[in-house]
CSV table of C-alpha atoms in Angstrom, one decimal:
chain,number,residue,atom,x,y,z
A,1,MET,CA,-29.9,-186.2,-183.3
A,2,LYS,CA,-30.1,-189.9,-184.0
A,3,LEU,CA,-26.4,-190.0,-184.9
A,4,ALA,CA,-25.4,-188.3,-181.7
A,5,VAL,CA,-27.5,-190.8,-179.6
A,6,LEU,CA,-25.9,-193.7,-181.6
A,7,CYS,CA,-22.5,-192.4,-181.0
A,8,ILE,CA,-23.1,-192.1,-177.2
A,9,LEU,CA,-24.6,-195.6,-177.0
A,10,PHE,CA,-21.7,-197.0,-179.1
A,11,GLN,CA,-19.2,-195.5,-176.6
A,12,LEU,CA,-21.1,-196.8,-173.6
A,13,VAL,CA,-21.6,-200.3,-174.9
A,14,TRP,CA,-18.2,-200.8,-176.6
A,15,ARG,CA,-16.0,-198.7,-174.4
A,16,VAL,CA,-12.4,-198.7,-175.7
A,17,ASP,CA,-9.8,-197.3,-173.3
A,18,THR,CA,-7.0,-195.4,-175.1
A,19,TRP,CA,-3.6,-194.2,-174.0
A,20,ALA,CA,-3.8,-190.9,-175.8
A,21,ALA,CA,-3.8,-187.5,-174.1
A,22,PRO,CA,-6.0,-184.7,-175.2
A,23,ILE,CA,-2.9,-182.9,-176.1
A,24,PRO,CA,0.4,-184.9,-176.7
A,25,GLY,CA,3.0,-184.3,-174.0
A,26,THR,CA,0.5,-183.0,-171.4
A,27,SER,CA,0.2,-184.4,-167.9
A,28,THR,CA,-2.2,-187.1,-169.0
A,29,SER,CA,0.1,-188.3,-171.8
A,30,SER,CA,2.0,-191.6,-171.3
A,31,LEU,CA,5.1,-189.7,-172.5
A,32,ILE,CA,5.4,-187.9,-169.2
A,33,SER,CA,3.1,-190.0,-166.9
A,34,SER,CA,4.4,-190.0,-163.4
A,35,GLU,CA,2.9,-193.4,-163.0
A,36,SER,CA,5.4,-195.0,-165.4
A,37,GLY,CA,8.4,-193.1,-164.0
A,38,LYS,CA,9.3,-191.9,-167.5
A,39,PHE,CA,10.4,-188.3,-168.3
A,40,TRP,CA,11.0,-187.0,-171.8
A,41,SER,CA,12.5,-183.5,-172.0
A,42,ALA,CA,12.0,-181.1,-174.8
A,43,LYS,CA,15.8,-180.5,-174.4
A,44,GLY,CA,16.6,-183.8,-176.0
A,45,PHE,CA,16.9,-186.4,-173.3
A,46,ARG,CA,14.9,-188.9,-171.4
A,47,ILE,CA,15.2,-190.7,-168.1
A,48,HIS,CA,13.1,-193.1,-166.0
A,49,SER,CA,12.9,-194.8,-162.7
A,50,GLY,CA,14.6,-198.0,-164.0
A,51,GLN,CA,14.3,-201.0,-161.7
A,52,THR,CA,13.5,-198.9,-158.7
A,53,ASP,CA,10.2,-198.2,-156.9
A,54,TRP,CA,11.0,-194.5,-156.9
A,55,ILE,CA,8.2,-192.1,-157.9
A,56,GLN,CA,8.6,-189.5,-160.6
A,57,ARG,CA,7.0,-186.2,-159.8
A,58,PRO,CA,6.9,-182.8,-161.6
A,59,ALA,CA,9.4,-180.3,-160.4
A,60,PRO,CA,8.3,-177.4,-158.1
A,61,LYS,CA,7.2,-174.4,-160.2
A,62,ASP,CA,9.3,-172.0,-158.1
A,63,ILE,CA,12.6,-173.6,-159.3
A,64,PRO,CA,12.4,-173.2,-163.2
A,65,SER,CA,15.7,-175.0,-163.9
A,66,LEU,CA,14.4,-178.3,-162.2
A,67,VAL,CA,12.5,-180.2,-164.8
A,68,THR,CA,11.5,-183.3,-162.8
A,69,LEU,CA,12.4,-185.2,-159.7
A,70,TYR,CA,12.2,-188.7,-158.4
A,71,ARG,CA,11.5,-189.6,-154.7
A,72,ALA,CA,12.0,-192.7,-152.7
A,73,PRO,CA,8.7,-194.2,-151.6
A,74,THR,CA,9.6,-193.9,-147.9
A,75,ARG,CA,11.4,-191.5,-145.6
A,76,VAL,CA,14.7,-192.5,-144.0
A,77,ASN,CA,16.0,-190.7,-140.9
A,78,GLY,CA,13.2,-188.1,-141.3
A,79,GLN,CA,14.3,-187.4,-144.9
A,80,GLN,CA,12.8,-188.5,-148.2
A,81,PRO,CA,15.7,-189.4,-150.5
A,82,ALA,CA,15.4,-187.7,-153.8
A,83,LEU,CA,17.0,-187.3,-157.3
A,84,THR,CA,16.5,-184.0,-159.0
A,85,VAL,CA,17.0,-183.4,-162.7
A,86,ARG,CA,18.1,-179.8,-163.5
A,87,VAL,CA,18.8,-178.3,-166.9
A,88,ASP,CA,21.1,-175.3,-167.5
A,89,GLU,CA,21.2,-173.6,-171.0
A,90,LEU,CA,24.7,-172.3,-171.7
A,91,ALA,CA,25.4,-169.2,-173.6
A,92,ARG,CA,28.1,-171.0,-175.6
A,93,LYS,CA,29.5,-174.5,-176.0
A,94,GLN,CA,32.2,-175.5,-173.5
A,95,ALA,CA,34.0,-178.6,-172.4
A,96,LEU,CA,32.3,-180.7,-169.6
A,97,GLN,CA,35.3,-180.4,-167.2
A,98,SER,CA,35.4,-176.5,-167.7
A,99,TYR,CA,31.8,-176.2,-166.9
A,100,VAL,CA,32.0,-178.3,-163.8
A,101,LYS,CA,35.2,-176.7,-162.5
A,102,LYS,CA,33.6,-173.1,-162.7
A,103,TRP,CA,31.1,-173.9,-160.0
A,104,MET,CA,32.8,-176.8,-158.1
A,105,ARG,CA,35.0,-174.4,-156.2
A,106,ASP,CA,32.0,-172.8,-154.6
A,107,TYR,CA,31.1,-176.0,-152.7
A,108,SER,CA,33.5,-175.3,-149.8
A,109,ARG,CA,32.1,-171.8,-149.5
A,110,PHE,CA,28.6,-173.3,-149.2
A,111,GLY,CA,29.7,-175.7,-146.4
A,112,PHE,CA,30.3,-178.9,-148.6
A,113,ASP,CA,33.4,-181.1,-148.8
A,114,VAL,CA,34.0,-182.8,-152.1
A,115,LEU,CA,34.7,-186.6,-151.6
A,116,THR,CA,35.0,-187.6,-155.3
A,117,ALA,CA,35.3,-185.6,-158.4
A,118,LYS,CA,36.0,-187.6,-161.7
A,119,GLN,CA,35.0,-187.9,-165.2
A,120,ILE,CA,33.0,-191.1,-166.0
A,121,LYS,CA,31.4,-192.8,-168.9
A,122,PHE,CA,28.1,-194.7,-169.0
A,123,ASN,CA,25.8,-195.8,-171.8
A,124,SER,CA,28.2,-194.0,-174.2
A,125,ASN,CA,27.6,-190.8,-172.2
A,126,SER,CA,30.6,-188.8,-171.0
A,127,ALA,CA,29.8,-187.3,-167.6
A,128,PHE,CA,31.3,-185.9,-164.5
A,129,LEU,CA,30.6,-187.4,-161.1
A,130,LEU,CA,30.8,-185.5,-157.8
A,131,ASP,CA,30.2,-186.9,-154.4
A,132,ILE,CA,29.9,-184.2,-151.7
A,133,VAL,CA,28.8,-184.0,-148.1
A,134,SER,CA,27.5,-181.1,-146.1
A,135,ARG,CA,29.5,-180.2,-143.0
A,136,GLU,CA,26.5,-178.6,-141.4
A,137,THR,CA,23.5,-180.9,-142.2
A,138,ASN,CA,25.1,-184.3,-142.6
A,139,MET,CA,23.4,-184.6,-146.0
A,140,GLN,CA,25.4,-186.4,-148.8
A,141,LEU,CA,24.9,-185.8,-152.5
A,142,ARG,CA,25.9,-187.4,-155.7
A,143,GLN,CA,25.9,-185.2,-158.8
A,144,VAL,CA,26.2,-186.5,-162.3
A,145,VAL,CA,26.7,-183.7,-164.9
A,146,LEU,CA,26.1,-184.3,-168.6
A,147,LEU,CA,26.7,-181.8,-171.3
A,148,LYS,CA,25.7,-181.8,-175.0
A,149,GLN,CA,26.2,-178.7,-177.2
A,150,LYS,CA,24.8,-175.9,-175.0
A,151,THR,CA,22.6,-178.0,-172.7
A,152,ALA,CA,23.8,-179.2,-169.3
A,153,VAL,CA,21.9,-181.7,-167.3
A,154,ILE,CA,22.7,-182.1,-163.6
A,155,LEU,CA,21.3,-185.1,-161.8
A,156,THR,CA,21.5,-184.7,-158.1
A,157,CYS,CA,20.9,-187.5,-155.6
A,158,ARG,CA,20.4,-186.5,-151.9
A,159,ASP,CA,19.9,-188.3,-148.6
A,160,HIS,CA,21.1,-188.3,-145.0
A,161,ARG,CA,24.8,-189.5,-144.9
A,162,SER,CA,23.9,-192.5,-142.7
A,163,SER,CA,21.6,-194.0,-145.3
A,164,PHE,CA,23.3,-192.7,-148.5
A,165,ALA,CA,25.0,-196.0,-149.4
A,166,LYS,CA,21.6,-197.6,-150.0
A,167,THR,CA,20.0,-194.5,-151.6
A,168,VAL,CA,22.9,-194.1,-154.1
A,169,GLN,CA,22.3,-197.6,-155.4
A,170,ASP,CA,18.7,-196.6,-156.4
A,171,CYS,CA,20.0,-193.2,-157.8
A,172,ASN,CA,22.6,-195.0,-159.9
A,173,GLU,CA,19.9,-197.2,-161.3
A,174,ILE,CA,17.9,-194.2,-162.4
A,175,ILE,CA,21.0,-192.2,-163.6
A,176,LYS,CA,21.9,-195.2,-165.9
A,177,THR,CA,18.6,-194.8,-167.7
A,178,PHE,CA,19.6,-191.3,-168.9
A,179,GLU,CA,19.8,-191.1,-172.7
A,180,TRP,CA,20.2,-188.2,-175.2
A,181,VAL,CA,17.6,-188.6,-177.8
A,182,LYS,CA,18.3,-185.8,-180.2
A,183,ASP,CA,20.7,-183.1,-181.0
A,184,THR,CA,20.3,-180.0,-178.8
A,185,ASN,CA,21.3,-176.5,-179.8
């Protein structure tokens, strides 16, 4: 009993704040803390908010392929600009361009016009960049698709077309922080 009282007193008098989570990788862990804007995926990559003031949030539970998202701190034209991070697990390895071309042709069917479609390289990552605009809603999107082994990561930035030029600068800042950290299956 005396030991328990001493331990409590010790904690109260010499309180030491720690950065540890009760369980590593949980919502209170600094690994995935939304306050820091950092996201570490079990799929072998990490991304963070870079030099932006965008806020990292957990993905909605009703969209299982979305793993996290970043939101601008304010609304513009009634919209809150966002960058989503989606992961697709592929049945087999395939080339980046083949993967993108399979679903790129569906854009026009869903009311989108493709403005740019090209392969790019950043931070030693090969990626595919798509700029698209909705004919019906005047929303503009930038998608950057990365592929490693059988894991595809799709980073999608979206905002109203009239303010997209500013938004895409922040999105690019976040996208540039993407990094593969281990081999995926």
